[in-house]
Every structure is written in structure tokens, then in C-alpha cells.
């Protein structure tokens, strides 16, 4: 019987089984940011400990960065204190920092792969639930809390319990206007927001095999929204081509040897999975959320469900979501007027996302009542986009072109919704209050759908926009 | 109540075997950590004072005449939080269990928990124990009808006693073991075998440079 990638990576990184029954797992890469680390560094200092493997630890700043005005000190004193603490901690403990103004600064889940720090077969952890993103290259990557950040800084290990593996086979060709974002939203819609608890999701099948690394990252990124702490894709030639030549990638003969090892850690053809699920991608339409969690979604041409479509114990939550969002069961979601259009976040802020959105807004104008912003995932993405002239396309259409950071996705920086504003967003969470206003509303969708909504001023089916462009 | 990190600052964390107190029922599935502690309160470099903002936006929007459970005087002083399904989903912020602990919550009883929230809670010595949907609903009914009822959570026997009712609890053996043995603060344990860690690392091709 063969093994899954998860089992192979887990076995290779197991230091020992602890008396509690947990596994002590060595972590190959620890990514650090300003929100979940200051208390952990403070505890190391209090206990007189050093960072044990500073060469396997890298930091950046992303959550609190004002993406418009980068002047220091920040207007927000608390944000300034957080960045100052990160800078001081990295200096004191010898941790490399891609800080503000660095050409590699950006969202931690964008810069890891971009720098080639993220590699197949690694264990990767970060005090952020979207660490699952890094699984796109075939690593086992997951989010942790601050106590575990402390454990990791102090020992380069974590105490963990093994995961089961569910293989999700995605088959078929995506139709025009349907993207990786729609695939993962559909997976969450079908398996539920807690369907993945206890599992790592292995994304497989011909659709995933054809996907670029950016697309695989979008899918792995939202594993946690489906309850799965880990999501990964087996490494293949697409992966190797992506990694080759990046600053931290092995070079020359070492790269060839690395490819050999990377091939060997992929799931074996006869590996046994704890569960398998099939997803038909050929029938998929653009997916959009209508509610307060990423599983409350429909195809854009479907009607918003009413409470009666749910089991009785779900109805109170569905009614609450409908009332919060201002929707009624049976209503269409197309035509919903939007106030803000947000292109960004660790889910969809990479170069290919911006290219596709730019293609849709080129030569058009953002609707007058819409505030539209593009927040590249990293300074690297921003520079590459500017070299292609994408910033001009967006600006001419009426979008704001910002610096790299988490921005509107989580309401920890100056980018926030106001009041009951409704935002068409390429991000990952539509939780109540997520975008900084307790009554603000978020509709999750693909970057192309966000771009189309920005121009129309309301939710539209991007397939119709693309059809019209073809016949024009 | 000030947040107490003292217990986590020592190398040996206390054994947690039995907890008792009154209940705070919080109905609803998929309650995410953004709701437990909205992101704007994460703009800080300590966990102090988070309890003042626990469920802040939900509490502010609760209807008059029907206070949010955290504002219901009937539940003041409660230390056992009773929840439904997939509690603590979403963001990995440990600020969520920190805020609950600061409020006075010592254990969470529910139908299911997000994995990261579960791990963060155990790392703070807060057991999250699982009960059936019927038992969760029964406990919520009991808390509502008789809020002064004290319940006893026995982690060794995995049983919750409420008056003459005894409810079976489930919890992963590893988490149970860590709490019972006082090894829930894992740092010292993870640090004490550095040679074995280095040997494991040295066998990894990416550490040795392929």
C-alpha cells in the first residue's frame, strides 16, 4: 500500500511521539508577521530563550500596513507600535524581516512562494489560518495560534495530532468566466464549512493538474474556509518550473536533485485515502456568496435560498444571514448594487489575478457610485504588474492602485467598509464585521467577477460580459 | 478580570483534571473568531484587556429586551461556555480563546470545534469537550431555565454532571493527556531534546542542501 504526500512529509519530519500521544513535528519554515508574534517573542524573552533556528524563520509585515500612506510613524499609533515591536523582535532574535519599504514586502502567503522559501515536501507554519496556501507547491502548511508560534520560535517544532486525508478529484474543463476561485467556493459549498475538520485536503484531478501555481494557491488558500487546516497539490512539472530560479530555490545540480526528491514525496498511485470526493468542474458557473460564511453561496445565475431550503436547526442562522445581508429568499443576486470593489488578499492578489481583472476593465469606467481598489499581494507583484502597464489600465478605469498588504480583507488597517456598505471582494471571508464595519457586507467572488461588478456598479454574471466582448 | 499569563510562564503547567461552574449558553453554528474578537482589537502587542471586547459587535447589535448571553446578568460569573457546531472557525487568532479566558471562561462544551481554535484553547489550558447535539441543546435549556445550576466537568472520566444528569464527553486522547498531565504548555517538552531535533532536520534534503 502506498502513502500519501501528507504521510510521507509527516513521517520525514517526526522527531518523536510525545508522552501525551501527540507527534513532535519538525517545521522546515516558520513565517512570522506582526499580529500573532509579539506576545510569543515576549514570552521567549521572559523565559530567557533564543529562537532556535533563526535561519528557518522569516518575517514580513502585512495585516496592519496602510496601503496608501506608508509614511512612518503611521497615523495609527497601535499599528506603529506593532510594526516597531516586530522590527525590534527581529533584530533582537536574528530573524530576517522583509519590512516596510523592502522590495519583497507583502502578504506573507504571497511572498513565501514568490521568494522560493515555500518548497515541496516542507512542513510550513505561520500564525495565520491561510498558511494552507503554501500547500499549492506540495508542502504541508497550516495556521497556528500564538502559543504555538512561541513553541515554534523556541524549538522549531510543534506538538500535533495526525490528520486524515480527503482527496478531492476535480475533473473537466472550466468554462469561460469560471476560475479557480469558483472551484474552491464550490468545494466549500458542497462539503460545508466544517466538512474538512480533521482532514488535510489533497486537490487532484485533471482540472487541478492543468492549473497554474497561482490558481493552485487560490484553491489551497481557502481550505481553511472548508474546515481543513491543510490543503495541498502534489508537486509536478508546473511546480518545478515555478520554483526554478527564485531567490531561495536550489540552483544547478542541487535543483535537479531537489526535483528528484520532490517527485518522490508526491502521493503514490496506490495510496489509500480516508475519503474521496469528485467535483465536476465542466458544469461549474461563477460562484458568489450571499451570506455570512463562505459556504453560504450560489451560482451567480441561481436564486438566493430561503430558510426553508435548510434543515430546521440551520434555519435561525440562515434567517440571521439573510436579514444581515438585506436579502430575501428567492431573490436573484445579480443586480445587487455594490458600494466597494476590492481586488486583493492572499486568495487573489497575484499577477494572473490582476491580469484577468485588467482585461475586463480595460477601456471601461468604474460605476460612479463605486469605490474600487486594487491591492497587489506583494511589492513584487506590484512591480511586475507595473512593468506590464496594468496600473495604468486600472487607474484609467477609475481604480485606486495601492501598495501591498492585507487591506480591506480584515479591517485591521485604514482600509475599511463604512456602515452597511456592500463590497464585491476577491478575498476569502464574508464573516459579520470582517471588513472593519460591524454592519458592512461582503460578497465573495472571483477577481473577474469583482472587476465586472466594479464597472456595472452591481453584481453581474461575468460570463455575459465576456460573451458580449466576444460578439462586439 | 486581568488576563493571567502567569501559569503559562512557568515550565510546568498545572494539571487540569476537573472544572466546575455555572454555564453560559451561546447558541448558533459556525461562530467564527472574528465574531469572538473583531480584528480591530488585535491591534496590540499584548493580550491584555481583550475580555472587554469579547463578542463586542454581536453584543452591540443584540435586540433590546433580549440581551446577548454575555450581557445577560443571569449568566454573570459563568465559567463553562456551551456552544453548538464548528465553534471558533475562521482566523487562527489566539486572541479569541485569550478573550474568553480573560472573561472567565475555563472550559468550552460544544458539538464541534474548529481545529485551530481547539489547539489554541488547549495550549492555554482551556479544555474544549464535545457532546452530542441533543446534549448541547439540553445543557442550553438547563442553563436558561436554571442559570444557577453548577456543572462539573471531569476530564479524567470524560463526564459532565449537571444535577442528576451525567453526560458523556469526548475529547482527543492527546489533548486529554496533555491537560491531565499538565503538558498543555508544550514549549519545554519540545525544547528538551535538541539533539534529536537536529538529527531529524539533518535527514531532510532541503535542510542539508539537497
XYZ file of C-alpha atoms in Angstrom:
682
model
C 0.000 0.000 0.000
C 1.409 3.386 -0.997
C 1.489 6.535 1.062
C 0.006 9.986 0.645
C 2.160 13.100 0.459
C 0.863 14.021 3.907
C 2.035 10.722 5.407
C 5.461 10.937 3.767
C 6.080 14.513 4.848
C 4.712 13.796 8.331
C 6.973 10.749 8.750
C 10.065 12.581 7.482
C 9.524 15.414 9.984
C 8.581 13.344 13.042
C 11.067 13.879 15.864
C 9.305 11.560 18.336
C 5.954 10.705 19.803
C 5.393 12.737 22.974
C 4.158 11.152 26.219
C 0.757 12.814 25.555
C 0.430 10.865 22.297
C 0.981 13.961 20.165
C 3.670 13.939 17.487
C 6.626 16.269 17.844
C 6.958 17.541 14.289
C 9.947 19.483 12.934
C 8.849 22.555 10.971
C 11.007 23.472 7.983
C 9.770 27.022 7.523
C 8.258 29.412 10.059
C 6.708 32.563 8.641
C 6.091 35.414 11.053
C 4.006 38.587 10.862
C 3.209 41.465 13.185
C -0.184 40.403 14.562
C 0.333 36.979 16.076
C 4.011 37.173 17.098
C 4.671 39.972 19.647
C 3.314 38.012 22.637
C 5.322 34.949 21.562
C 8.585 36.918 21.349
C 7.783 38.471 24.738
C 7.477 35.015 26.293
C 10.793 33.915 24.800
C 12.386 36.972 26.328
C 10.723 36.311 29.700
C 11.953 32.720 29.717
C 15.442 33.654 28.535
C 15.202 31.613 25.334
C 16.588 32.284 21.873
C 14.999 31.494 18.503
C 16.433 28.040 17.920
C 16.514 28.017 14.095
C 16.518 31.696 13.027
C 17.685 30.593 9.556
C 14.343 28.755 9.116
C 12.315 31.780 10.278
C 11.287 34.745 8.093
C 9.120 37.746 8.882
C 7.169 40.359 6.984
C 4.510 42.952 7.748
C 1.122 42.773 6.039
C -2.025 42.963 8.200
C -1.706 46.488 9.589
C 0.026 48.159 6.640
C -1.783 51.262 5.375
C -1.687 50.555 1.640
C -1.983 54.214 0.657
C 0.203 56.247 3.002
C 3.354 54.428 4.043
C 4.914 57.373 5.912
C 6.332 56.450 9.334
C 5.252 56.816 12.016
C 1.826 55.520 10.960
C -1.167 57.670 11.811
C -2.491 54.703 13.825
C -0.300 54.568 16.932
C -1.220 50.964 17.660
C -0.226 49.867 14.152
C 3.035 51.780 14.568
C 3.662 50.017 17.908
C 3.059 46.635 16.273
C 5.482 47.259 13.415
C 8.071 48.720 15.796
C 7.736 45.632 18.004
C 8.229 43.328 15.003
C 11.298 45.273 13.880
C 12.803 45.186 17.384
C 11.999 41.481 17.853
C 13.519 40.508 14.516
C 16.669 42.492 15.330
C 16.994 41.040 18.829
C 16.336 37.435 17.823
C 18.149 37.461 14.476
C 15.105 36.836 12.282
C 15.246 38.210 8.698
C 12.490 40.764 8.091
C 11.037 41.838 4.751
C 9.884 45.089 6.267
C 8.120 48.144 5.032
C 9.900 49.607 2.014
C 11.613 46.305 1.165
C 11.084 45.219 -2.433
C 9.925 41.799 -1.157
C 7.451 43.046 1.490
C 3.935 41.734 1.067
C 1.279 39.350 2.263
C 3.113 36.504 3.964
C 1.336 33.891 1.794
C 2.257 35.724 -1.388
C 5.933 36.359 -0.636
C 6.749 32.826 0.631
C 6.176 31.208 -2.775
C 7.446 34.291 -4.623
C 10.836 34.103 -2.876
C 11.096 30.337 -3.290
C 11.047 29.907 0.500
C 7.991 27.699 0.073
C 9.110 24.346 -1.335
C 7.620 20.881 -1.858
C 7.979 18.369 0.947
C 8.416 21.020 3.635
C 6.406 21.497 6.777
C 5.417 25.165 6.999
C 3.623 27.001 9.791
C 2.600 30.595 10.408
C 0.352 32.335 12.907
C -2.305 32.760 10.247
C -5.012 30.365 9.121
C -4.376 30.973 5.410
C -0.980 29.298 5.666
C -2.676 26.431 3.821
C -1.900 28.494 0.673
C 1.663 27.153 0.640
C 0.335 23.610 0.126
C -0.047 24.548 -3.550
C 3.605 23.597 -4.113
C 3.219 20.267 -2.311
C 4.165 21.277 1.219
C 2.237 20.539 4.404
C 1.380 24.025 5.608
C -1.009 25.157 8.322
C -2.028 28.005 10.595
C -1.228 28.143 14.298
C -2.012 30.380 17.281
C 0.395 32.496 19.277
C 1.238 29.826 21.898
C 2.320 27.593 19.031
C 4.272 30.489 17.480
C 6.122 30.580 20.805
C 6.676 26.793 20.686
C 7.980 27.075 17.163
C 10.307 30.004 17.788
C 11.708 28.249 20.840
C 12.065 24.732 19.416
C 11.346 24.739 15.640
C 8.784 22.039 16.492
C 5.086 21.703 17.189
C 3.081 19.158 19.177
C 0.383 17.938 16.781
C -2.132 15.201 16.160
C -2.126 13.388 12.795
C -4.644 14.326 10.101
C -6.749 12.175 7.831
C -6.572 12.842 4.076
C -9.520 13.501 1.764
C -8.680 13.505 -1.937
C -10.825 15.923 -3.939
C -10.741 14.999 -7.618
C -11.699 17.942 -9.799
C -12.379 16.850 -13.380
C -13.361 18.704 -16.536
C -12.556 21.919 -18.346
C -13.578 25.198 -16.732
C -15.845 27.235 -18.974
C -15.042 30.820 -19.926
C -15.664 33.093 -16.934
C -15.163 30.331 -14.379
C -11.971 30.305 -12.319
C -10.035 28.568 -9.541
C -11.901 30.751 -7.030
C -15.179 29.293 -8.235
C -13.791 25.772 -7.862
C -12.859 26.259 -4.208
C -16.095 28.109 -3.388
C -17.971 25.192 -4.968
C -15.968 22.656 -2.931
C -16.830 24.544 0.271
C -20.470 24.828 -0.807
C -20.697 21.081 -1.408
C -18.648 19.825 1.577
C -19.589 22.559 4.041
C -17.602 24.947 6.204
C -16.831 22.216 8.725
C -16.588 19.304 6.281
C -12.802 19.386 6.396
C -12.304 19.365 10.179
C -9.780 16.614 10.970
C -8.701 16.333 7.324
C -5.997 17.563 5.008
C -7.471 18.214 1.555
C -5.475 16.793 -1.359
C -6.627 18.561 -4.537
C -6.207 16.334 -7.571
C -7.764 15.517 -10.943
C -7.254 16.838 -14.459
C -8.573 20.347 -13.714
C -6.048 20.884 -10.923
C -3.262 19.266 -12.979
C -3.812 21.910 -15.687
C -3.861 24.806 -13.230
C -1.055 27.345 -12.824
C 0.595 27.765 -9.428
C -1.388 30.984 -8.839
C -4.619 29.055 -9.344
C -3.496 26.214 -7.077
C -2.638 28.777 -4.399
C -6.149 30.245 -4.609
C -7.611 26.788 -4.035
C -5.283 25.740 -1.209
C -5.688 29.157 0.427
C -9.374 28.609 1.177
C -9.012 25.051 2.512
C -9.465 26.501 5.986
C -12.806 28.012 4.945
C -13.896 24.429 4.344
C -12.656 23.452 7.817
C -9.445 21.797 6.561
C -6.354 23.180 8.238
C -4.128 21.787 5.455
C -4.682 21.695 1.689
C -2.133 20.607 -0.875
C -1.487 19.683 -4.511
C 1.088 17.035 -5.409
C 4.203 18.638 -6.908
C 4.640 18.236 -10.676
C 6.478 19.863 -13.595
C 4.350 23.021 -13.218
C 5.565 23.270 -9.622
C 9.220 22.758 -10.502
C 9.100 25.312 -13.317
C 7.533 27.803 -10.888
C 10.243 27.338 -8.259
C 13.301 27.302 -10.532
C 15.321 30.493 -10.388
C 13.607 32.015 -7.340
C 15.929 33.608 -4.737
C 15.759 30.758 -2.176
C 15.332 27.891 -4.660
C 18.128 25.352 -5.014
C 20.205 26.008 -8.149
C 22.205 23.951 -10.642
C 22.728 20.297 -9.758
C 21.023 20.855 -6.414
C 17.842 21.836 -8.265
C 17.880 18.562 -10.236
C 18.406 16.569 -7.041
C 15.646 18.571 -5.396
C 13.223 17.732 -8.243
C 14.006 14.062 -7.723
C 13.146 14.267 -4.038
C 10.098 16.420 -4.710
C 8.768 13.795 -7.173
C 9.285 11.107 -4.554
C 7.180 12.831 -1.907
C 4.042 13.033 -4.084
C 1.209 10.675 -3.123
C 1.768 7.170 -4.518
C -0.658 5.940 -7.201
C -1.860 3.239 -4.797
C -2.071 5.490 -1.745
C -5.108 4.925 0.444
C -7.249 7.946 1.265
C -9.591 8.279 4.221
C -12.155 9.763 1.861
C -12.505 10.692 -1.826
C -14.813 13.232 -3.431
C -15.464 14.044 -7.105
C -16.186 17.573 -8.322
C -17.412 18.161 -11.873
C -15.731 21.379 -12.988
C -17.163 21.305 -16.509
C -20.634 22.248 -15.248
C -19.478 24.970 -12.915
C -20.736 28.567 -13.079
C -19.284 31.603 -11.278
C -19.922 31.156 -7.547
C -20.809 34.042 -5.217
C -21.616 34.167 -1.515
C -24.885 35.642 -0.290
C -24.482 35.009 3.457
C -22.162 35.198 6.438
C -19.851 32.263 5.845
C -18.053 31.099 2.693
C -20.339 28.082 2.372
C -23.450 30.248 2.020
C -23.099 30.650 -1.734
C -24.885 30.098 -5.036
C -24.051 30.012 -8.705
C -24.455 33.574 -9.918
C -27.476 32.637 -12.050
C -29.289 30.886 -9.176
C -31.703 32.425 -6.694
C -30.765 33.115 -3.070
C -32.225 30.309 -0.949
C -34.717 30.968 1.834
C -34.612 29.359 5.297
C -36.987 26.612 4.113
C -34.252 25.201 1.885
C -32.322 24.253 5.032
C -32.749 21.755 7.851
C -34.591 23.129 10.848
C -31.506 23.519 13.049
C -29.851 25.667 10.347
C -32.809 27.976 9.761
C -32.120 30.520 12.541
C -28.583 31.102 11.194
C -29.853 31.357 7.604
C -32.528 33.866 8.622
C -29.936 35.877 10.515
C -27.621 35.887 7.484
C -30.398 36.935 5.088
C -31.534 39.710 7.373
C -27.967 40.971 7.960
C -27.241 40.968 4.233
C -30.585 42.548 3.339
C -31.589 39.661 1.059
C -34.846 37.733 0.767
C -35.088 34.062 -0.116
C -35.977 33.582 -3.792
C -34.349 36.797 -4.938
C -31.698 36.926 -7.698
C -28.207 38.035 -6.645
C -27.416 39.663 -9.990
C -28.440 43.299 -9.880
C -27.309 43.723 -6.254
C -25.881 47.229 -6.085
C -22.344 47.396 -4.705
C -20.509 50.256 -2.962
C -16.959 48.942 -2.976
C -14.964 46.632 -5.271
C -11.877 45.036 -3.719
C -9.216 43.208 -5.729
C -6.673 41.796 -3.315
C -5.985 39.432 -0.349
C -3.861 36.281 -0.024
C -6.521 34.455 -2.062
C -6.482 36.538 -5.242
C -3.846 39.275 -5.451
C -1.262 37.623 -7.667
C -0.170 38.743 -11.123
C -2.504 36.428 -13.036
C -5.479 37.649 -10.960
C -4.643 41.257 -11.761
C -4.119 40.474 -15.462
C -7.541 38.869 -15.788
C -9.246 41.716 -13.926
C -7.370 44.294 -16.004
C -8.553 42.581 -19.196
C -12.138 43.137 -18.046
C -11.798 46.796 -17.066
C -9.538 47.953 -19.919
C -11.119 50.918 -21.661
C -14.100 50.946 -19.260
C -15.028 53.132 -16.306
C -15.862 52.110 -12.766
C -19.505 52.975 -11.986
C -19.650 56.469 -10.421
C -21.052 55.274 -7.076
C -18.380 52.558 -6.615
C -15.080 52.911 -4.763
C -12.725 50.439 -6.407
C -9.240 49.445 -5.268
C -6.503 47.082 -6.372
C -4.117 45.927 -3.648
C -1.324 43.752 -5.076
C -0.302 40.898 -2.780
C 3.338 41.928 -2.657
C 5.642 44.670 -3.772
C 6.987 42.073 -6.203
C 3.544 41.606 -7.764
C 3.066 45.369 -7.821
C 6.341 45.949 -9.657
C 5.691 43.152 -12.154
C 2.183 44.495 -12.830
C 3.533 47.994 -13.349
C 6.098 46.677 -15.835
C 3.151 45.376 -17.865
C 1.281 48.648 -17.509
C -1.574 47.118 -15.514
C -1.526 50.025 -13.045
C -2.358 52.395 -15.887
C -5.222 50.201 -17.068
C -6.699 50.128 -13.561
C -6.147 53.835 -12.879
C -7.653 54.880 -16.193
C -10.702 52.802 -15.359
C -11.035 54.568 -12.002
C -9.453 52.042 -9.637
C -7.067 53.106 -6.890
C -3.660 51.416 -7.253
C -2.245 50.633 -3.803
C 0.827 49.250 -2.007
C 0.993 45.631 -0.841
C -0.872 44.396 2.231
C -3.977 42.661 3.567
C -6.022 45.852 3.192
C -9.813 45.563 3.253
C -9.834 41.799 3.776
C -9.758 42.060 7.537
C -10.332 45.566 8.880
C -7.033 45.984 10.776
C -5.722 48.935 8.770
C -7.165 52.159 7.361
C -8.973 50.272 4.544
C -12.434 49.523 5.970
C -16.054 49.482 4.953
C -18.297 52.172 6.403
C -21.758 51.456 7.771
C -23.728 48.927 5.746
C -21.598 49.254 2.612
C -21.599 46.213 0.402
C -18.318 45.028 -1.099
C -17.684 42.797 -4.105
C -14.497 41.121 -2.963
C -11.862 38.695 -4.211
C -10.955 37.853 -0.588
C -11.796 34.786 1.483
C -14.147 35.649 4.359
C -17.607 37.164 4.431
C -17.944 36.965 8.211
C -20.003 39.570 10.010
C -17.818 42.633 10.607
C -14.867 41.135 8.738
C -14.113 44.265 6.689
C -13.969 46.593 9.669
C -17.560 47.824 9.849
C -19.790 45.817 12.224
C -22.632 46.150 9.716
C -20.584 46.025 6.489
C -21.392 43.313 3.941
C -19.067 41.181 1.823
C -19.829 39.197 -1.335
C -17.028 36.754 -2.164
C -16.329 36.055 -5.840
C -13.545 35.687 -8.386
C -11.368 38.691 -9.355
C -13.020 38.751 -12.795
C -16.462 38.922 -11.155
C -15.219 41.791 -8.938
C -13.908 43.646 -11.987
C -17.197 43.175 -13.836
C -19.184 44.326 -10.774
C -16.998 47.432 -10.410
C -17.808 48.512 -13.961
C -21.522 47.643 -13.804
C -21.947 49.013 -10.281
C -23.835 45.862 -9.382
C -23.378 42.089 -9.322
C -23.321 40.729 -12.876
C -22.590 37.368 -14.450
C -19.049 37.780 -15.808
C -19.814 35.167 -18.495
C -22.334 37.589 -20.053
C -19.701 40.357 -20.021
C -17.155 38.107 -21.710
C -19.743 36.888 -24.262
C -20.643 40.474 -25.118
C -16.961 41.361 -25.551
C -16.551 38.481 -27.998
C -19.520 39.448 -30.161
C -18.719 43.182 -30.075
C -10.556 40.490 35.242
C -6.906 40.839 34.203
C -5.567 38.253 31.769
C -3.380 35.866 33.680
C -0.445 34.517 31.704
C 1.445 33.502 34.847
C 0.544 29.856 34.608
C 1.927 29.711 31.080
C 5.149 31.413 32.087
C 6.354 28.526 34.229
C 7.920 25.496 32.612
C 5.450 23.111 34.289
C 1.837 23.982 33.620
C -0.748 22.870 36.203
C -2.666 19.635 35.714
C -6.254 20.233 34.663
C -8.487 17.380 35.755
C -11.793 18.782 36.925
C -13.585 22.089 36.451
C -16.897 23.269 37.807
C -19.030 26.347 37.467
C -22.229 27.719 36.027
C -22.950 27.711 32.305
C -23.116 30.426 29.654
C -25.228 29.174 26.724
C -24.285 30.623 23.323
C -26.464 29.052 20.611
C -25.526 29.049 16.909
C -23.369 27.104 14.460
C -20.162 28.305 12.763
C -19.429 31.133 15.197
C -16.135 32.475 13.838
C -13.234 34.049 15.710
C -13.875 37.432 14.027
C -17.143 37.457 15.961
C -15.495 36.336 19.214
C -12.961 39.164 18.936
C -13.211 41.589 15.984
C -9.899 42.228 14.185
C -9.597 45.869 15.226
C -8.885 44.710 18.807
C -5.900 42.692 17.574
C -4.013 45.947 17.073
C -1.936 45.445 20.224
C 1.263 43.748 21.316
C -0.173 42.005 24.400
C -3.335 40.016 25.123
C -4.320 42.344 27.959
C -7.840 43.711 28.122
C -9.254 41.605 25.279
C -12.071 40.382 27.541
C -13.611 43.861 27.404
C -14.254 43.374 23.686
C -15.367 39.747 23.564
C -18.296 39.471 21.093
C -18.376 43.279 21.051
C -20.184 43.731 17.720
C -22.695 40.950 18.332
C -23.431 42.371 21.766
C -23.879 45.883 20.422
C -26.359 44.669 17.825
C -28.396 42.461 20.178
C -32.062 43.401 20.316
C -33.337 45.332 23.293
C -35.173 43.076 25.711
C -33.143 40.095 24.530
C -29.590 40.665 25.735
C -26.642 38.849 24.235
C -25.755 35.899 26.518
C -22.514 37.654 27.527
C -24.604 40.612 28.766
C -27.314 38.572 30.458
C -26.946 39.110 34.235
C -28.295 35.586 34.798
C -25.002 34.226 33.452
C -22.599 36.565 35.218
C -19.746 34.623 36.758
C -20.350 31.627 34.467
C -17.187 29.727 33.528
C -18.457 26.901 31.308
C -19.330 28.087 27.796
C -21.869 25.894 25.959
C -21.876 26.132 22.147
C -23.116 24.308 19.059
C -21.279 23.248 15.906
C -17.911 24.338 14.439
C -17.254 26.891 17.166
C -14.210 29.120 16.627
C -13.923 28.664 12.862
C -12.027 31.097 10.647
C -8.999 33.096 11.693
C -6.281 31.396 13.770
C -6.153 34.321 16.209
C -5.391 33.048 19.703
C -6.879 36.347 20.817
C -10.253 34.527 20.709
C -9.594 31.974 23.492
C -7.495 34.614 25.287
C -10.519 36.949 25.325
C -12.782 34.154 26.564
C -10.300 33.220 29.277
C -9.994 36.845 30.338
C -13.776 36.942 30.627
C -13.624 33.979 32.992
C -14.352 31.029 30.702
C -12.475 27.922 31.873
C -13.957 25.231 29.607
C -15.995 25.071 26.405
C -18.618 22.367 25.852
C -19.984 22.017 22.328
C -20.976 19.850 19.365
C -17.714 20.507 17.482
C -14.814 22.936 17.259
C -12.565 24.276 14.550
C -9.173 22.595 14.796
C -7.099 25.734 15.249
C -9.402 27.118 17.964
C -9.305 23.753 19.723
C -5.485 23.668 19.658
C -5.169 27.295 20.767
C -7.527 26.672 23.684
C -5.748 23.537 24.858
C -2.434 25.433 24.657
C -3.950 27.864 27.192
C -5.275 25.082 29.405
C -8.894 25.573 28.315
C -10.474 22.186 27.536
C -12.914 22.056 24.596
C -15.043 18.950 25.088
C -17.538 17.520 22.625
C -21.118 16.463 23.357
C -23.983 15.317 21.110
C -26.331 17.874 19.538
C -29.097 16.706 21.914
C -26.883 17.145 24.958
C -25.695 20.594 23.824
C -29.289 21.657 23.410
C -30.266 20.040 26.732
C -27.485 21.903 28.549
C -28.517 25.196 26.944
C -32.123 24.609 28.047
C -30.938 23.825 31.562
C -28.756 26.954 31.691
C -31.665 29.090 30.501
C -34.230 27.632 32.900
C -31.879 27.306 35.854
C -28.834 29.522 35.365
C -27.510 28.948 38.894
C -27.031 25.230 38.238
C -23.387 24.362 38.707
C -21.986 21.701 36.418
C -18.911 19.583 36.912
C -16.578 18.708 34.035
C -14.485 15.631 34.813
C -11.715 15.405 32.212
C -10.344 12.146 33.536
C -13.664 10.296 33.414
C -14.893 12.387 30.423
C -18.233 13.062 32.066
C -20.207 16.214 32.728
C -22.512 16.185 35.734
C -25.397 18.643 35.908
C -27.604 17.935 38.903
C -28.676 14.326 38.481
C -27.765 14.242 34.787
C -24.497 12.711 33.635
C -23.405 13.428 30.073
C -20.621 11.624 28.237
C -17.869 13.857 26.860
C -15.435 13.158 24.061
C -12.018 14.661 23.502
C -8.933 13.521 21.591
C -6.703 11.357 23.784
C -3.689 13.535 23.099
C -5.405 16.745 24.204
C -6.885 14.976 27.219
C -3.450 13.590 28.087
C -1.819 16.993 27.754
C -4.352 18.634 30.095
C -4.377 15.828 32.666
C -0.585 15.603 32.832
C -0.006 19.354 32.835
C 1.839 19.178 29.498
C -0.540 21.551 27.673
C 2.117 24.225 27.589
C 4.306 22.192 25.254
C 7.292 24.502 24.838
C 9.587 22.966 27.457
C 8.763 19.465 26.291
C 9.557 20.431 22.698
C 12.838 22.085 23.681
C 14.306 19.336 25.807
C 15.570 17.054 23.024
C 17.540 19.401 20.805
C 19.904 16.703 19.523
C 17.007 14.599 18.264
C 15.531 17.686 16.572
C 18.837 18.448 14.886
C 19.162 14.835 13.750
C 15.664 14.908 12.238
C 16.460 18.174 10.464
C 19.784 16.852 9.136
C 17.984 13.965 7.398
C 15.793 16.366 5.411
C 17.192 17.018 1.904
C 16.150 20.672 1.931
C 17.984 21.291 5.207
C 21.183 19.598 4.044
C 21.116 21.485 0.724
C 19.977 18.529 -1.416
